[in-house]
mmCIF file of C-alpha atoms and ligand atoms in Angstrom:
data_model
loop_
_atom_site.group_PDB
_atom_site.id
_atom_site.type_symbol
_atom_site.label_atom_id
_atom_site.label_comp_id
_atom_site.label_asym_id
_atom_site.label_seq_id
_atom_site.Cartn_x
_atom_site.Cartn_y
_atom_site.Cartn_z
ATOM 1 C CA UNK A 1230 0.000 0.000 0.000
ATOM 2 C CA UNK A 1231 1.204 3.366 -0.869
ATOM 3 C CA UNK A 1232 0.470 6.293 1.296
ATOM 4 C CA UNK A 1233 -1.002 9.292 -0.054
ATOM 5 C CA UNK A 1234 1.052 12.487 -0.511
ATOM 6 C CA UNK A 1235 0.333 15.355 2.686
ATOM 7 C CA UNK A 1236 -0.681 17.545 -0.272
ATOM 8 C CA UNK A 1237 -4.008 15.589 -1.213
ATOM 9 C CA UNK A 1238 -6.284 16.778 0.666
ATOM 10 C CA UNK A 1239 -5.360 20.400 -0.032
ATOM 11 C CA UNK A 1240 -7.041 19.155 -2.929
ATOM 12 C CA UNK A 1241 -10.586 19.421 -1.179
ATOM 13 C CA UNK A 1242 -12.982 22.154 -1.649
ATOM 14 C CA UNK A 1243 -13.443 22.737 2.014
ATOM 15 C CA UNK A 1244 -9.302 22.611 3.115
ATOM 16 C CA UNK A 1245 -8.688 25.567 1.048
ATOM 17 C CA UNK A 1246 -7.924 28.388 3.025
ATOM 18 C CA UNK A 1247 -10.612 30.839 1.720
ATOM 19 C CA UNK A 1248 -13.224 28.112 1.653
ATOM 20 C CA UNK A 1249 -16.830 29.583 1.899
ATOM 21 C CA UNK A 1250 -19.389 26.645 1.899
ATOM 22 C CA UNK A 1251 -22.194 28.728 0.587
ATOM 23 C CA UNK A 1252 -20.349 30.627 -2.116
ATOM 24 C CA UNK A 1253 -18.992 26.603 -3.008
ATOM 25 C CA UNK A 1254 -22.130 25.464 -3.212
ATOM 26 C CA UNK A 1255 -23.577 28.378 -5.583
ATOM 27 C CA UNK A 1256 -20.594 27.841 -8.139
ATOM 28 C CA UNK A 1257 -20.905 23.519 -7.975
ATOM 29 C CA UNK A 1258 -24.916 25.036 -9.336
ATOM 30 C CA UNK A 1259 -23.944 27.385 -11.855
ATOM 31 C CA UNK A 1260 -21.294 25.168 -13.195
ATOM 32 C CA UNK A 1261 -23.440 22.054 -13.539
ATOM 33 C CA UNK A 1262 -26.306 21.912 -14.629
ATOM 34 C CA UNK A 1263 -27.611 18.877 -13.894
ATOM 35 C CA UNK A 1264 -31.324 18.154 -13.406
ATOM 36 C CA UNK A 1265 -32.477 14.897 -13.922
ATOM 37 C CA UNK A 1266 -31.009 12.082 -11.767
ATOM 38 C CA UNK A 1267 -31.773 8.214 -13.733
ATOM 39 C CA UNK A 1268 -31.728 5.428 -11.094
ATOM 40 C CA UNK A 1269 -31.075 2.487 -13.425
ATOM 41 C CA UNK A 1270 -29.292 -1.118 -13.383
ATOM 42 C CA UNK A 1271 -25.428 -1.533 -13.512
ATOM 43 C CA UNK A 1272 -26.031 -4.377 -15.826
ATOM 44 C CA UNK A 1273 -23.815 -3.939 -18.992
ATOM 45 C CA UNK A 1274 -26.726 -4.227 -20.893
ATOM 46 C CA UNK A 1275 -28.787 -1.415 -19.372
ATOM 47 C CA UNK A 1276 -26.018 1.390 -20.522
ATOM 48 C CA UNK A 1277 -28.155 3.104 -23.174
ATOM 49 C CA UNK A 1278 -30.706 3.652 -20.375
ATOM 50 C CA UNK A 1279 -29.373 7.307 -19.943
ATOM 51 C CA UNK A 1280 -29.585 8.007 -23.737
ATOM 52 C CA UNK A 1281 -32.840 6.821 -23.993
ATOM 53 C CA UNK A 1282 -34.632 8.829 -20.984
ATOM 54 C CA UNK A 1283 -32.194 11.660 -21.723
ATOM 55 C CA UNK A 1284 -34.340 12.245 -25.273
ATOM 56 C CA UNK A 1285 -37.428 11.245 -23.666
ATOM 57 C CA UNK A 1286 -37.021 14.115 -21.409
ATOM 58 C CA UNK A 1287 -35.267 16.797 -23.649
ATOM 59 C CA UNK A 1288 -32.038 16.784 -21.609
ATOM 60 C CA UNK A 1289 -28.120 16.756 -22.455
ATOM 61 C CA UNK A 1290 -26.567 13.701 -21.911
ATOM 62 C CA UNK A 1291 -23.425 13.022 -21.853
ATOM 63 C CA UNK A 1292 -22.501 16.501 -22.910
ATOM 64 C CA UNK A 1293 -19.523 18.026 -22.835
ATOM 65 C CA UNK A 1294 -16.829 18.485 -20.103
ATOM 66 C CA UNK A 1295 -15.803 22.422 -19.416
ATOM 67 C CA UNK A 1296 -12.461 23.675 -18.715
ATOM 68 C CA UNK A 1297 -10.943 26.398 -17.082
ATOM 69 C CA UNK A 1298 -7.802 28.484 -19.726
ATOM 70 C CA UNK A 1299 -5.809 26.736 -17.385
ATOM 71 C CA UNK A 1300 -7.232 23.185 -18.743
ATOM 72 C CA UNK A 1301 -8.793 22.235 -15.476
ATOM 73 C CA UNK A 1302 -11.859 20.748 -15.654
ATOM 74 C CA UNK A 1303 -14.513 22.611 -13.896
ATOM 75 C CA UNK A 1304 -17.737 21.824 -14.888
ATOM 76 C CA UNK A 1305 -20.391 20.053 -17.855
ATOM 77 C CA UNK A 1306 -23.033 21.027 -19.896
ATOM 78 C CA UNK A 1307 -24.784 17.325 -19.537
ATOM 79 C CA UNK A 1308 -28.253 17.724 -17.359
ATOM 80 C CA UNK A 1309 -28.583 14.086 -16.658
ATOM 81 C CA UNK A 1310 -27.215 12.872 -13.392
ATOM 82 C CA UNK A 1311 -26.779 8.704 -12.980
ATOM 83 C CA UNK A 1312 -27.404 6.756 -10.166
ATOM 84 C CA UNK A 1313 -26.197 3.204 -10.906
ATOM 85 C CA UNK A 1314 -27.514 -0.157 -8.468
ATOM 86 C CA UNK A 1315 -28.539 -3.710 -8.397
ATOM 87 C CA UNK A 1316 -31.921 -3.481 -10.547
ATOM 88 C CA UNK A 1317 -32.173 0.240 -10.354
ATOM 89 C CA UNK A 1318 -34.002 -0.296 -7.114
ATOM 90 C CA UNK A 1319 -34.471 3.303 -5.305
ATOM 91 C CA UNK A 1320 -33.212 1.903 -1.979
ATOM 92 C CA UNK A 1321 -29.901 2.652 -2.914
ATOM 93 C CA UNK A 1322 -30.438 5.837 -4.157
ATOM 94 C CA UNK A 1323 -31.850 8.072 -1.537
ATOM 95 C CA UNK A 1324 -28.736 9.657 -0.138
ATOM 96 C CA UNK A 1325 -27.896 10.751 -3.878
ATOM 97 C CA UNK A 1326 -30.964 12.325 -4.187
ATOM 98 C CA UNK A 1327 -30.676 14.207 -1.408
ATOM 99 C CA UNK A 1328 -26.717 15.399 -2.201
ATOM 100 C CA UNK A 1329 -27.926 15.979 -6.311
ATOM 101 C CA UNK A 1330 -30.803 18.443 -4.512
ATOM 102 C CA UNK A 1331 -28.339 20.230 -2.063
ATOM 103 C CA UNK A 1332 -24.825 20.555 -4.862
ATOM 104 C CA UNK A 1333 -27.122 21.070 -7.962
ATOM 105 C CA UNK A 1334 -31.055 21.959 -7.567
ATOM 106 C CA UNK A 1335 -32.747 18.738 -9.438
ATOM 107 C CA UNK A 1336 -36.200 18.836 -11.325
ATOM 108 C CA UNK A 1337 -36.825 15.440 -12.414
ATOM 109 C CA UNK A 1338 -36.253 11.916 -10.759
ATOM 110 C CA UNK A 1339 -37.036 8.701 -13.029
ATOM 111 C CA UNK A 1340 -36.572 5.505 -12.035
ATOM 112 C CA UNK A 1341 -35.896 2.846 -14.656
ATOM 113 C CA UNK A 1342 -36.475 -1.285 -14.055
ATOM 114 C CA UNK A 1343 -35.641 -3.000 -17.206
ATOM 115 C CA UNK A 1344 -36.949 -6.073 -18.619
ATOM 116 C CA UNK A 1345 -34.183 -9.945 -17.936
ATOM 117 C CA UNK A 1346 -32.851 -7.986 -15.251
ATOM 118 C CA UNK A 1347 -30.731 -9.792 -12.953
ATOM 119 C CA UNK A 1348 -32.481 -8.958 -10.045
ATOM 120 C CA UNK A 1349 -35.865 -10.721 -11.237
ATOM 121 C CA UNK A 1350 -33.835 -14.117 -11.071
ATOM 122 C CA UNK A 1351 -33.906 -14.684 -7.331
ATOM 123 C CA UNK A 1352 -36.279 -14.103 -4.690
ATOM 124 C CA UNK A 1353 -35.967 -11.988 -0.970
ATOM 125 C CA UNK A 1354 -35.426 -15.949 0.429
ATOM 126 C CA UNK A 1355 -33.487 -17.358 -2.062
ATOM 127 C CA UNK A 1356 -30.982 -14.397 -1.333
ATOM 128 C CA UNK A 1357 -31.218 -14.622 2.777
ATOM 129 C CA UNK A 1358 -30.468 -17.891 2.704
ATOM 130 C CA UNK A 1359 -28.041 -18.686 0.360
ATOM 131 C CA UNK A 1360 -26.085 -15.829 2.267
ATOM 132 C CA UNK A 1361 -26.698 -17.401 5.063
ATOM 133 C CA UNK A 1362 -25.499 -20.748 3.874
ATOM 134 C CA UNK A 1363 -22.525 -19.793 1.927
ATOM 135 C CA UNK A 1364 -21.084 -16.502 4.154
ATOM 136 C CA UNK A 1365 -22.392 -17.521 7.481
ATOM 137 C CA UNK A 1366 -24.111 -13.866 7.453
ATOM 138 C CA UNK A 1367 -27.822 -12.522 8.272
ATOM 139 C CA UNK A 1368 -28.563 -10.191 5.886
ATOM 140 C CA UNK A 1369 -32.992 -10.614 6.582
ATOM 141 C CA UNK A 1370 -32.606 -7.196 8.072
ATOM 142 C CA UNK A 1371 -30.481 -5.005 6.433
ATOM 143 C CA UNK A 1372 -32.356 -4.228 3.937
ATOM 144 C CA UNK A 1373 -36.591 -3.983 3.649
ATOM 145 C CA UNK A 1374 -37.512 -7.000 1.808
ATOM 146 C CA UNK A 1375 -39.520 -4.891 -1.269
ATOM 147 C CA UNK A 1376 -36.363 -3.129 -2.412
ATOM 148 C CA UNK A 1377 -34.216 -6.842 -2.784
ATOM 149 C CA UNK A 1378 -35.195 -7.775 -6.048
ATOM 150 C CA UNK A 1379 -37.850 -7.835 -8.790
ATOM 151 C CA UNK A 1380 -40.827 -10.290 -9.233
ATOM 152 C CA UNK A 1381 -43.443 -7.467 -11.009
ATOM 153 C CA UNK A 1382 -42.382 -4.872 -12.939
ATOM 154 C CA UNK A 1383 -45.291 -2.117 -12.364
ATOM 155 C CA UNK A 1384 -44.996 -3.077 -8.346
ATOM 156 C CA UNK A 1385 -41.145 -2.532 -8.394
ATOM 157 C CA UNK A 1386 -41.589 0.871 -10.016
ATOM 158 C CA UNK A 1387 -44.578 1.730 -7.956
ATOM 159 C CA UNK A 1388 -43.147 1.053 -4.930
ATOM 160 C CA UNK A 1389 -39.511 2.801 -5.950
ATOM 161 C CA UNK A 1390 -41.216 5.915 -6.909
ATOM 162 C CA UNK A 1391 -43.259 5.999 -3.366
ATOM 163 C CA UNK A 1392 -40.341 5.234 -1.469
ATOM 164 C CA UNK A 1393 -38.611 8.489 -3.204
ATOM 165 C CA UNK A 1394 -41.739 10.786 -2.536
ATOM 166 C CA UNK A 1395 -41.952 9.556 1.314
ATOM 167 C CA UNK A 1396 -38.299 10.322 1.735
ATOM 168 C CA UNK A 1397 -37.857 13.528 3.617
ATOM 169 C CA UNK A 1398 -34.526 13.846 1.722
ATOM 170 C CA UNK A 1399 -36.283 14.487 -1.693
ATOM 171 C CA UNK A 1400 -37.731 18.059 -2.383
ATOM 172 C CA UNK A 1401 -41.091 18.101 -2.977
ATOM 173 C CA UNK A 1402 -40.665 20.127 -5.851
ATOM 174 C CA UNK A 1403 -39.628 17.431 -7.884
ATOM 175 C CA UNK A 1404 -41.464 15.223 -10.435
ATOM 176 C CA UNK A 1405 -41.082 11.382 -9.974
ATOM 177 C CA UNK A 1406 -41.045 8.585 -13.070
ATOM 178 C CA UNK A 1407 -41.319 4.712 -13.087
ATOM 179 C CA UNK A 1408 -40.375 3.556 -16.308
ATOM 180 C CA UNK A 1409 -39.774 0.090 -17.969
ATOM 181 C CA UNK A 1410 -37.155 -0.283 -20.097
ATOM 182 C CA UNK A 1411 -36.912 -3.055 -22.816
ATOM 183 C CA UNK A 1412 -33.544 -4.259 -23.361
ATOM 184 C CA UNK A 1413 -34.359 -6.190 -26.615
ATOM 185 C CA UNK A 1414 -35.838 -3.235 -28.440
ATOM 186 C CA UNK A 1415 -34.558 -0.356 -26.160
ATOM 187 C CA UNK A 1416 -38.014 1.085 -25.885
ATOM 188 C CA UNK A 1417 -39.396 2.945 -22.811
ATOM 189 C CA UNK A 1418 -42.516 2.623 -21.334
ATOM 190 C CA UNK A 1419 -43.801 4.870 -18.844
ATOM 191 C CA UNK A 1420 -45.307 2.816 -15.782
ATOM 192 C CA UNK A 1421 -46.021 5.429 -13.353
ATOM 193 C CA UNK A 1422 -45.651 9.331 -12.253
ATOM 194 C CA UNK A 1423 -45.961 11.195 -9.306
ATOM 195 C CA UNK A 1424 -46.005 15.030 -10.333
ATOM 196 C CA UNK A 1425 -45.148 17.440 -7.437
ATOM 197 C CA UNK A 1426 -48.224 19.065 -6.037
ATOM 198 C CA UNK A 1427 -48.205 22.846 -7.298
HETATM 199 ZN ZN1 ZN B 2609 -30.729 -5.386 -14.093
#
């Protein structure tokens, strides 16, 4: 193991000696734009999920990196933030939300289940167990049962969506999405919306 160089963490925003968190967090805005956080699957396959919602939604994605004259790279143009887990399942996406609201001011969350997804292969047991057999661990609490895996699609998505708009660290201004999202044909299918009240 190598140890890191004294100098790194001069390298954070908040060591530098003028740091001013609000000022920070005003700039991190301007300087991204980023609006629409997509909770998908990290299964190779799912990878043109951002592409697809990103037209589906009028937004830039990837976009372009933007540099400083000194070459430094300080910011995008892209409005799509990703949030990659197991099955896309909102569980593991909360805190994100909640950081993506504070940095960069979001307007749209959509959550996208796709269809031979990995996590439709097992079941809440099957996984409990087989941990239990194989690591000697009890995972049966750690995490609530819904979010585990998939067995229906337009539950899943329900359920993820709710879970988002009961979370006290999602602004209410926000509009929620379910979608479905064929991997054979790449097509998306709205499931479900929850619009914030106005
Ligand atoms: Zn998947």
């Amino acid at each position: 193991m190598n140890a890191l160089p004294e100098t790194i963490n001069a390298k954070a925003f908040s060591a530098q000696p003028d740091y001013d968190e609000a000022a920070t967090r005003r700039a991190f805005a301007k300087l991204m734009p980023l609006r629409t956080i997509i909770i998908y699957c990290y299964d190779p396959r799912a990878a043109d999920i951002p592409a697809a919602v990103a037209k589906e939604f009028g937004d830039t994605y990837p976009g372009q990196i933007l540099t400083d004259e000194a070459g430094n790279e300080i910011g995008t143009d892209a409005t799509v933030l990703n949030v990659v887990v197991a099955g896309g399942r909102a569980v593991d996406a909360l805190r994100s939300i909640t950081v993506a609201q504070h940095l960069f001011g979001i307007k749209n969350i959509v959550v996208v289940h796709h269809t031979h997804c990995g996590a439709t292969s097992y079941t809440a047991d099957g996984i409990i167990d087989a941990f239990a057999q194989e690591h000697g661990a009890d995972i049966s609490t750690i995490y609530p049962r819904e979010s585990v895996c998939i067995s229906d699609f337009g539950a899943s998505l329900k359920h993820d969506t709710a879970l988002i708009r009961r979370s006290a660290g999602t602004p209410p201004s926000v509009d929620i999405f379910g979608y479905l999202y064929d991997i054979d044909t790449g097509e998306l299918t709205r499931v479900t919306e929850d619009r914030a009240a106005t």
